[in-house]
Short mmCIF file of C-alpha atoms and ligand atoms in Angstrom, two decimals:
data_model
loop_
_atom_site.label_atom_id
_atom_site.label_comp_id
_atom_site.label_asym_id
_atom_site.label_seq_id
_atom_site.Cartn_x
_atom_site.Cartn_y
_atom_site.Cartn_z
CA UNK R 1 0.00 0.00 0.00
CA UNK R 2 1.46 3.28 -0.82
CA UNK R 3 1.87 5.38 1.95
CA UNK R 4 2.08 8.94 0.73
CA UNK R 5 -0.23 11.21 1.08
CA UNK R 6 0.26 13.32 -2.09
CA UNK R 7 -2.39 13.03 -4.81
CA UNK R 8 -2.74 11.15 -7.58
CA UNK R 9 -3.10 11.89 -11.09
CA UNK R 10 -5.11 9.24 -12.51
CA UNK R 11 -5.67 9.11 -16.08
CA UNK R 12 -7.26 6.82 -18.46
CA UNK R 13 -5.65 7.13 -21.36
CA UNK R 14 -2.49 7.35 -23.07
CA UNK R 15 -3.34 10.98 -24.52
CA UNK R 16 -4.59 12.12 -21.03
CA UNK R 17 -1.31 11.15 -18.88
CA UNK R 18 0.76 12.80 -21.67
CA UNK R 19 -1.54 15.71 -21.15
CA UNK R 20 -1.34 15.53 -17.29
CA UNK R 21 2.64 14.78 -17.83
CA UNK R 22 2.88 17.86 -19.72
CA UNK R 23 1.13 19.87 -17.52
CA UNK R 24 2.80 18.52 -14.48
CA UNK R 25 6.52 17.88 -15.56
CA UNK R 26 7.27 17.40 -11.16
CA UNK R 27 4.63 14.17 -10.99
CA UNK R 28 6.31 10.76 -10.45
CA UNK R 29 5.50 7.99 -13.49
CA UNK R 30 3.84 4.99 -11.48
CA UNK R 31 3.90 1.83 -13.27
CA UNK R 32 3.80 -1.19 -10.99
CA UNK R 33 5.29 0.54 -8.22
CA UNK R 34 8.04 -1.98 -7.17
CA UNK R 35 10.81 0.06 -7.22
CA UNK R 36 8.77 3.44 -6.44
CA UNK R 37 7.00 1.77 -3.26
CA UNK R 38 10.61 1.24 -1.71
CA UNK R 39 11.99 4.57 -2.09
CA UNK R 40 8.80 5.96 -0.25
CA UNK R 41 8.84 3.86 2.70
CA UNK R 42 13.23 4.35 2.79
CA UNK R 43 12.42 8.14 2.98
CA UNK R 44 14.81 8.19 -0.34
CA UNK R 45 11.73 10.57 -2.14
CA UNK R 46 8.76 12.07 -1.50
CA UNK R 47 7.10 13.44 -4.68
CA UNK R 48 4.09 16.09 -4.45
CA UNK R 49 2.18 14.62 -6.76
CA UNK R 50 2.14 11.06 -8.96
CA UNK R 51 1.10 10.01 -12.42
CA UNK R 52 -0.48 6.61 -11.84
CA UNK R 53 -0.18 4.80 -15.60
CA UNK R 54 -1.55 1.32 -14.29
CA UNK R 55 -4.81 1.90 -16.08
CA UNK R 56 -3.61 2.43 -19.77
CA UNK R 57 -4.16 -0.46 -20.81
CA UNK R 58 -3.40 0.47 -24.56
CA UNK R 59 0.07 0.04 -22.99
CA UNK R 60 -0.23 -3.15 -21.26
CA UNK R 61 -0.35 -5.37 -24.87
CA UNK R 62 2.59 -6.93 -26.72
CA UNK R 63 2.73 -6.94 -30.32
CA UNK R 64 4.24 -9.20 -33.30
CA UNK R 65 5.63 -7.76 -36.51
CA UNK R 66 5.66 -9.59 -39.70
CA UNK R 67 9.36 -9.66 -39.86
CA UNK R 68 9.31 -11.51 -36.59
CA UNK R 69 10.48 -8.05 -34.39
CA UNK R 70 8.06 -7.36 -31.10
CA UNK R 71 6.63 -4.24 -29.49
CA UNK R 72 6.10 -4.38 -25.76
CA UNK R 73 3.93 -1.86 -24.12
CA UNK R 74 5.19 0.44 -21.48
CA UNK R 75 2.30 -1.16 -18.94
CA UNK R 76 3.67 -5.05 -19.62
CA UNK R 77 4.98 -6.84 -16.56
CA UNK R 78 7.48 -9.28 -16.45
CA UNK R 79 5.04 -11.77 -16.21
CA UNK R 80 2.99 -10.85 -19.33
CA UNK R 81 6.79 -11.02 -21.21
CA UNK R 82 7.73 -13.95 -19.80
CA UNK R 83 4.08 -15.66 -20.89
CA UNK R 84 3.74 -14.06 -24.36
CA UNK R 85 5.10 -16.24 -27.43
CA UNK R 86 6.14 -13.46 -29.47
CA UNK R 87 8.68 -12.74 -26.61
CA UNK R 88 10.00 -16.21 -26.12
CA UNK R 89 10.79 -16.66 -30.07
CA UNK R 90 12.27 -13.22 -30.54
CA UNK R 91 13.94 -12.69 -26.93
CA UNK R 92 14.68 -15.67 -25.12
CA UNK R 93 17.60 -13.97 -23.35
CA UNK R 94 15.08 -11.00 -22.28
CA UNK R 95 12.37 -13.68 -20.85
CA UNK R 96 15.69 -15.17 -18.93
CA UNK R 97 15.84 -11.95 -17.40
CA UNK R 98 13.04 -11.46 -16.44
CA UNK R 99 12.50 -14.33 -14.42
CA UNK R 100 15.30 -13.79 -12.26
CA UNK R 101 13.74 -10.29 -11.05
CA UNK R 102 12.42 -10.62 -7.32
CA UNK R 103 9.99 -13.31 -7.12
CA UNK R 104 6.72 -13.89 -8.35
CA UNK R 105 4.38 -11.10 -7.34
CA UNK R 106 7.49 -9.05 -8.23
CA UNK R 107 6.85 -9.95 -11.87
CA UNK R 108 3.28 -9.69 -11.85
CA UNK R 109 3.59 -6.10 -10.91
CA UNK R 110 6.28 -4.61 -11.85
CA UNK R 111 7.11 -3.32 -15.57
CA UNK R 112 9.87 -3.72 -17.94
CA UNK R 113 9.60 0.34 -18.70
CA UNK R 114 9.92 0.59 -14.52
CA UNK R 115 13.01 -1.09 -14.64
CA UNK R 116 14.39 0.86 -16.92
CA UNK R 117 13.09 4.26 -16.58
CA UNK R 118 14.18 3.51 -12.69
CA UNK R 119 17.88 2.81 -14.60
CA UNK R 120 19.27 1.19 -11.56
CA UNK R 121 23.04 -0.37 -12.30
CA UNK R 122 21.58 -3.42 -11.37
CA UNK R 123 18.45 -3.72 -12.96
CA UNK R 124 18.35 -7.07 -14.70
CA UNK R 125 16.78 -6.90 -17.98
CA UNK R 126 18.60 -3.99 -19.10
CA UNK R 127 22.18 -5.23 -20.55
CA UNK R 128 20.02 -7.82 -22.51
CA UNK R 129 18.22 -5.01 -23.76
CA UNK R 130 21.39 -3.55 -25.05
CA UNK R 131 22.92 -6.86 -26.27
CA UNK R 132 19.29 -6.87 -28.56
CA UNK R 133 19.94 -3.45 -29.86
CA UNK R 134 16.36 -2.59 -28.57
CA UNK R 135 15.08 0.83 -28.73
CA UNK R 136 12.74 2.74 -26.07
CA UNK R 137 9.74 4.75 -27.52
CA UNK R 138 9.38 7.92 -25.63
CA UNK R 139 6.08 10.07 -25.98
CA UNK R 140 5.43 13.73 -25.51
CA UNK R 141 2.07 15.73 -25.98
CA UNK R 142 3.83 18.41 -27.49
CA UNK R 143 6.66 16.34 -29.83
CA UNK R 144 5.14 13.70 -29.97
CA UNK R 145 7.22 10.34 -29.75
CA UNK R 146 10.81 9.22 -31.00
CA UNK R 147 12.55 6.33 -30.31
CA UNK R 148 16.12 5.98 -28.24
CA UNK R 149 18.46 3.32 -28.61
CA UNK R 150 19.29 1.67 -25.36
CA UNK R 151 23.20 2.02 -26.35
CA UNK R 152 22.40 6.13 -26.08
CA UNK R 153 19.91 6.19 -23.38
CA UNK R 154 21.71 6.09 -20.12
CA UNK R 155 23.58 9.18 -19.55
CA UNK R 156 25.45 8.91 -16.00
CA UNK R 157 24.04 7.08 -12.75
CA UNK R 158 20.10 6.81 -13.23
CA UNK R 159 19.96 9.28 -15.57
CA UNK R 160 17.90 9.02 -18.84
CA UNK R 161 18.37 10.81 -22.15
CA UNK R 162 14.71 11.46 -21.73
CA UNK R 163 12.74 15.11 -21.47
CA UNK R 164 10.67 15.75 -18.27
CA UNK R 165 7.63 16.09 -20.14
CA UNK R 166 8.10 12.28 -21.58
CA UNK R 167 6.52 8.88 -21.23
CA UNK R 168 8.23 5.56 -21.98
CA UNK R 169 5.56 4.07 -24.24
CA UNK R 170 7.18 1.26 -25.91
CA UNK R 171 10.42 -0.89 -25.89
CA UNK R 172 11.06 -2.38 -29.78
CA UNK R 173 12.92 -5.39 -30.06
CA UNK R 174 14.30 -5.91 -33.70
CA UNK R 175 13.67 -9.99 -35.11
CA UNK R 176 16.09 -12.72 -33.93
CA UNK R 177 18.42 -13.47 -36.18
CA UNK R 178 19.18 -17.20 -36.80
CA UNK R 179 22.64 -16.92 -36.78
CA UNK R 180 22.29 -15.38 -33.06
CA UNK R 181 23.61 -16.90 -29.97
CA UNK R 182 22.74 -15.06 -26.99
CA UNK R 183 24.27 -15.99 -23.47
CA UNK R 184 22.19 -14.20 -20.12
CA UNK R 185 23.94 -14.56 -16.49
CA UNK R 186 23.52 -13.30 -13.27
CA UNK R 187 25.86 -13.22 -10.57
CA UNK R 188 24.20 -12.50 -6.92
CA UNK R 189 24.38 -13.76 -3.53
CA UNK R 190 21.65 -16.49 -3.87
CA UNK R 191 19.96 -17.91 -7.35
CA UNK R 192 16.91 -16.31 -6.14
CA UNK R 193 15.30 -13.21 -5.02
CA UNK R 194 19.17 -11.65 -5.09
CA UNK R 195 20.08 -8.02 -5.89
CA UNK R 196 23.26 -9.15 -9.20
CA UNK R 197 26.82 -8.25 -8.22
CA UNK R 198 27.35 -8.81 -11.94
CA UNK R 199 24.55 -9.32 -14.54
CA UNK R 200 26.12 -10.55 -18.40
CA UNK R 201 24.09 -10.63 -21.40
CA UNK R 202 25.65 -11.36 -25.13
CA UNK R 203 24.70 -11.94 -28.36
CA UNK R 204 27.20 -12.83 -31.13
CA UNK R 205 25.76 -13.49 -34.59
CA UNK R 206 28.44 -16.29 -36.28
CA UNK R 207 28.36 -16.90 -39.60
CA UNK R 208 30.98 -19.89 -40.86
CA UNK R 209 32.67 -19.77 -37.63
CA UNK R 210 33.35 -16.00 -37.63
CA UNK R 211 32.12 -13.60 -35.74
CA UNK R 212 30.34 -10.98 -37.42
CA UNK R 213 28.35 -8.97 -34.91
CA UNK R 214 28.82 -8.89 -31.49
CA UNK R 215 27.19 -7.43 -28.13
CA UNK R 216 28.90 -7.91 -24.95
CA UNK R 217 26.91 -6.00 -22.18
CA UNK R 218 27.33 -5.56 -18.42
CA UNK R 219 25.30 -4.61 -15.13
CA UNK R 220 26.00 -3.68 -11.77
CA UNK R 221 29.78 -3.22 -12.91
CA UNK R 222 29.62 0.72 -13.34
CA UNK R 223 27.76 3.81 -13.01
CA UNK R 224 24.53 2.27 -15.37
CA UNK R 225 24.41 -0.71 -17.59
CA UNK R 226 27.44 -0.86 -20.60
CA UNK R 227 28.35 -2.37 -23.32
CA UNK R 228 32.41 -3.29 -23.71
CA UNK R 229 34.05 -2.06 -27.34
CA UNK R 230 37.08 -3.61 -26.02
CA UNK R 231 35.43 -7.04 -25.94
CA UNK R 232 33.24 -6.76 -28.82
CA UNK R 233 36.08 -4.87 -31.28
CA UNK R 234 37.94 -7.99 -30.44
CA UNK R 235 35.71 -10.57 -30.96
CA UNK R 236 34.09 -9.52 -34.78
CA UNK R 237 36.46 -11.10 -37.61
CA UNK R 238 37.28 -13.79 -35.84
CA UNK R 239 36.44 -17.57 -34.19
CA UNK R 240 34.83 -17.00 -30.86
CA UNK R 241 38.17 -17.06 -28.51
CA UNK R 242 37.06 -16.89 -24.82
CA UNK R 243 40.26 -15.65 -23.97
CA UNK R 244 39.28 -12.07 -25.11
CA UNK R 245 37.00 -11.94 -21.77
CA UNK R 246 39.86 -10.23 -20.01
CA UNK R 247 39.46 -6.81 -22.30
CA UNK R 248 35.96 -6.73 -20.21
CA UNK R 249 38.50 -4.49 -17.70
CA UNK R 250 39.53 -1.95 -19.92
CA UNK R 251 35.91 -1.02 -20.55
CA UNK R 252 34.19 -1.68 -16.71
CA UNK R 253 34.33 0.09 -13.61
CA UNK R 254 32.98 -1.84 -10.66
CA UNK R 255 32.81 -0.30 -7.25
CA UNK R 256 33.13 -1.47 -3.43
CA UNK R 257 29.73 -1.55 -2.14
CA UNK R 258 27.45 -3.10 0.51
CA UNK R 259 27.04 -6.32 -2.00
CA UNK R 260 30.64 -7.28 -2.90
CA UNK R 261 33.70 -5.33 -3.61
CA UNK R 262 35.75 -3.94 -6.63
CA UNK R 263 38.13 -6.78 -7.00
CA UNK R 264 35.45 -9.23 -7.42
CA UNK R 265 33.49 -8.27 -9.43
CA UNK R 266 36.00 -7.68 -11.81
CA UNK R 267 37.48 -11.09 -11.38
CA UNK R 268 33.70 -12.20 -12.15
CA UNK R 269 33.29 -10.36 -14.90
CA UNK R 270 36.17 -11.85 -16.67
CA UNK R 271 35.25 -15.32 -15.24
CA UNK R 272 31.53 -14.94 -15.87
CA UNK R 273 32.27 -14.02 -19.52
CA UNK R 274 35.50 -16.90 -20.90
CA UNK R 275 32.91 -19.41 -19.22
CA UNK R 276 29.90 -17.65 -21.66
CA UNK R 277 32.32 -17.45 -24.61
CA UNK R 278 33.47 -20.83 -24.36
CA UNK R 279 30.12 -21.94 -24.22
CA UNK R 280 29.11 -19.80 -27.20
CA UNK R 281 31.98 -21.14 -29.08
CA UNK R 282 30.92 -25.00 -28.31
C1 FAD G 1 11.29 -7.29 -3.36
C2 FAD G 1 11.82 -6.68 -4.63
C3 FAD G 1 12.70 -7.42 -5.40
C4 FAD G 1 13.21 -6.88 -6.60
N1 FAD G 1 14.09 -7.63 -7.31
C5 FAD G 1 14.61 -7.12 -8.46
C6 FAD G 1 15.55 -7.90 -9.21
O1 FAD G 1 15.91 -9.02 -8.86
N2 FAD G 1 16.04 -7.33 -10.36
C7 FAD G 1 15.67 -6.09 -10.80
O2 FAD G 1 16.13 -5.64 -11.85
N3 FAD G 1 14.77 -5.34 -10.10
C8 FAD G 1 14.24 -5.84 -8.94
N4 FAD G 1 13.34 -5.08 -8.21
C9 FAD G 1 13.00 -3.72 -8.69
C10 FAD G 1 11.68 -3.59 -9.48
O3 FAD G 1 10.78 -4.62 -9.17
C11 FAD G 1 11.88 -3.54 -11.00
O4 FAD G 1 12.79 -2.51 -11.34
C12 FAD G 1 10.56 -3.32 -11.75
O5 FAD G 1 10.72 -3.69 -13.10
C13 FAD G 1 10.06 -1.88 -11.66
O6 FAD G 1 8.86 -1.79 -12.40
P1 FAD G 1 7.59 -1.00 -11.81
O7 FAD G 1 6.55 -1.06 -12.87
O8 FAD G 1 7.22 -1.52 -10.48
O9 FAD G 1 8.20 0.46 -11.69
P2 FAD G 1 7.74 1.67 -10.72
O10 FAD G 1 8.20 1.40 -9.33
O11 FAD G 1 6.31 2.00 -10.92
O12 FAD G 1 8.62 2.84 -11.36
C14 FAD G 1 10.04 2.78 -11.36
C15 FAD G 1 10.58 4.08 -11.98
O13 FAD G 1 10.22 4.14 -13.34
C16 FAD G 1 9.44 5.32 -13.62
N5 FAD G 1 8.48 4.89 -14.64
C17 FAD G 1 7.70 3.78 -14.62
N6 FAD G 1 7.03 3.66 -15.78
C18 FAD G 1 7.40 4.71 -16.56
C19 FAD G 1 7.05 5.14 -17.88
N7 FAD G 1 6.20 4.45 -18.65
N8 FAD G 1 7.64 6.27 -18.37
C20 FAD G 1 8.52 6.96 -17.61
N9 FAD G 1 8.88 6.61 -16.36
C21 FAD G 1 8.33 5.49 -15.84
C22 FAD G 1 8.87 5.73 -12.27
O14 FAD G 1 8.59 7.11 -12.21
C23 FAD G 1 10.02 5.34 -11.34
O15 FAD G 1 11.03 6.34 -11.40
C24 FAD G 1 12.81 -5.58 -7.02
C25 FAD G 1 11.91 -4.83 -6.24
C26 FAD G 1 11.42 -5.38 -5.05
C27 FAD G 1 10.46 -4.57 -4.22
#
């Protein structure tokens, strides 16, 4: 229950919360409320006013293209991702992801555009989102909407290339490609229900034994989610060879916090990703 007393803004439509968001560029977005629920009760904000989204549910649908790519509204849990079958053939890797966030009410409330408009280090789905080159629609009532490429849309720690007057709408993911093989991990203190010391997501697309695209992305290892040139330069042109994993340290920058320390998640990183590469490579 949310235990704020500020009001609510409650509209019920897509073209009425842009209106409302326009109008008042101060509210707080509330999707599921997983992540905003917690900073109210840890006194970390305290907003005047919110924006609740739950009801568009224009937003809450998930939608097949003909070339086999997938739009997933800004209102779908991880629940409705991890059920849908346009999901699990284009984004295995995401659906992965998805079920390692909290538990189960977790993912029937919470949202994949709350976890990463929230663009916590450590929120899981989001290097697989940048390993799939997806893209984030954002909406305005006065711009109307564009679309960002998660490469360009974190900007420093939980910041968003993204307008106050703005609504995630949509996250695009482009088709799979059948030459893709996509690796998800995440490192935390338990299998389940863990906070990740280090999340890994890659896709390499191989085509006769050489590399020809490749996405090596990383969580909880620096100020937002990354993707490592070093690793991926390295990789393209050639046989998969695990032993480029060590270039993941010219590229990360993992901290000493209250989960795990500097060192090893750096020594993680490196181990985490020769075991993914050699298992890619297989
Ligand atoms: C017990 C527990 C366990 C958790 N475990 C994990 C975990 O293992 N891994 C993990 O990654 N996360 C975890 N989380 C965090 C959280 O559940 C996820 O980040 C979730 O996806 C957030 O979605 P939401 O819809 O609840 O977002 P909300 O809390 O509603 O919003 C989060 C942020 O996004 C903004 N926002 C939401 N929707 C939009 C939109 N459409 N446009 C613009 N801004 C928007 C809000 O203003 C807020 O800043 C956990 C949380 C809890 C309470």
């Amino acid at each position: 229950m949310l235990t704020s007393h500020s009001p609510v803004l409650t509209p019920s439509n897509l073209a009425e919360a842009l209106h409302m968001r326009a109008e008042n560029p101060e509210a707080m977005p509330l999707a599921g409320g997983t992540d905003v629920m917690v900073f109210i009760e840890s006194g970390a904000i305290n907003p005047a006013v919110f924006l609740d989204l739950w009801s568009l549910r224009e937003l809450a649908v998930i939608q097949e293209h003909a070339d086999g790519g997938v739009s997933i509204g800004a209102l779908c849990t991880h629940a409705d991702i991890i059920a849908h079958p346009a999901t699990q053939a284009a984004a295995p890797m995401l659906i992965e992801s998805c079920r390692t966030v909290g538990a189960q009410q977790i993912q029937n409330r919470g949202t994949l555009a709350g976890n990463i408009a929230n663009g916590s280090p450590a929120g899981d789905t989001l290097p697989v989102l940048l390993a799939l080159d997806a893209e984030v629609e954002v909406e305005s009532r006065d711009r109307g909407s564009r679309r960002i490429r998660m490469a360009a849309l974190y900007t420093g720690y939980r910041s968003l290339a993204m307008e106050a007057d703005e609504l995630i709408t949509w996250i695009h993911l482009p088709p799979r490609h059948p030459n893709d093989r996509t690796h998800f991990r995440k490192v935390g203190t338990r299998q389940a229900l863990a906070i990740s010391k280090v999340i890994l997501a890659v896709r390499l697309r191989v085509d006769e034994g050489v590399v020809v695209e490749a996405r090596v992305a990383v969580g909880s290892v620096g100020p937002c989610p990354m993707r490592s040139p070093a690793v991926e330069t390295a990789l393209v042109g050639h046989s998969i060879d695990p032993n480029m994993a060590d270039r993941i340290s010219r590229d990360i920058t993992p901290i000493d916090d209250v989960r795990s320390t500097a060192a090893y998640r750096m020594a993680v990183s490196k181990r985490v990703l020769r075991s993914c590469l050699r298992g890619l490579k297989a």
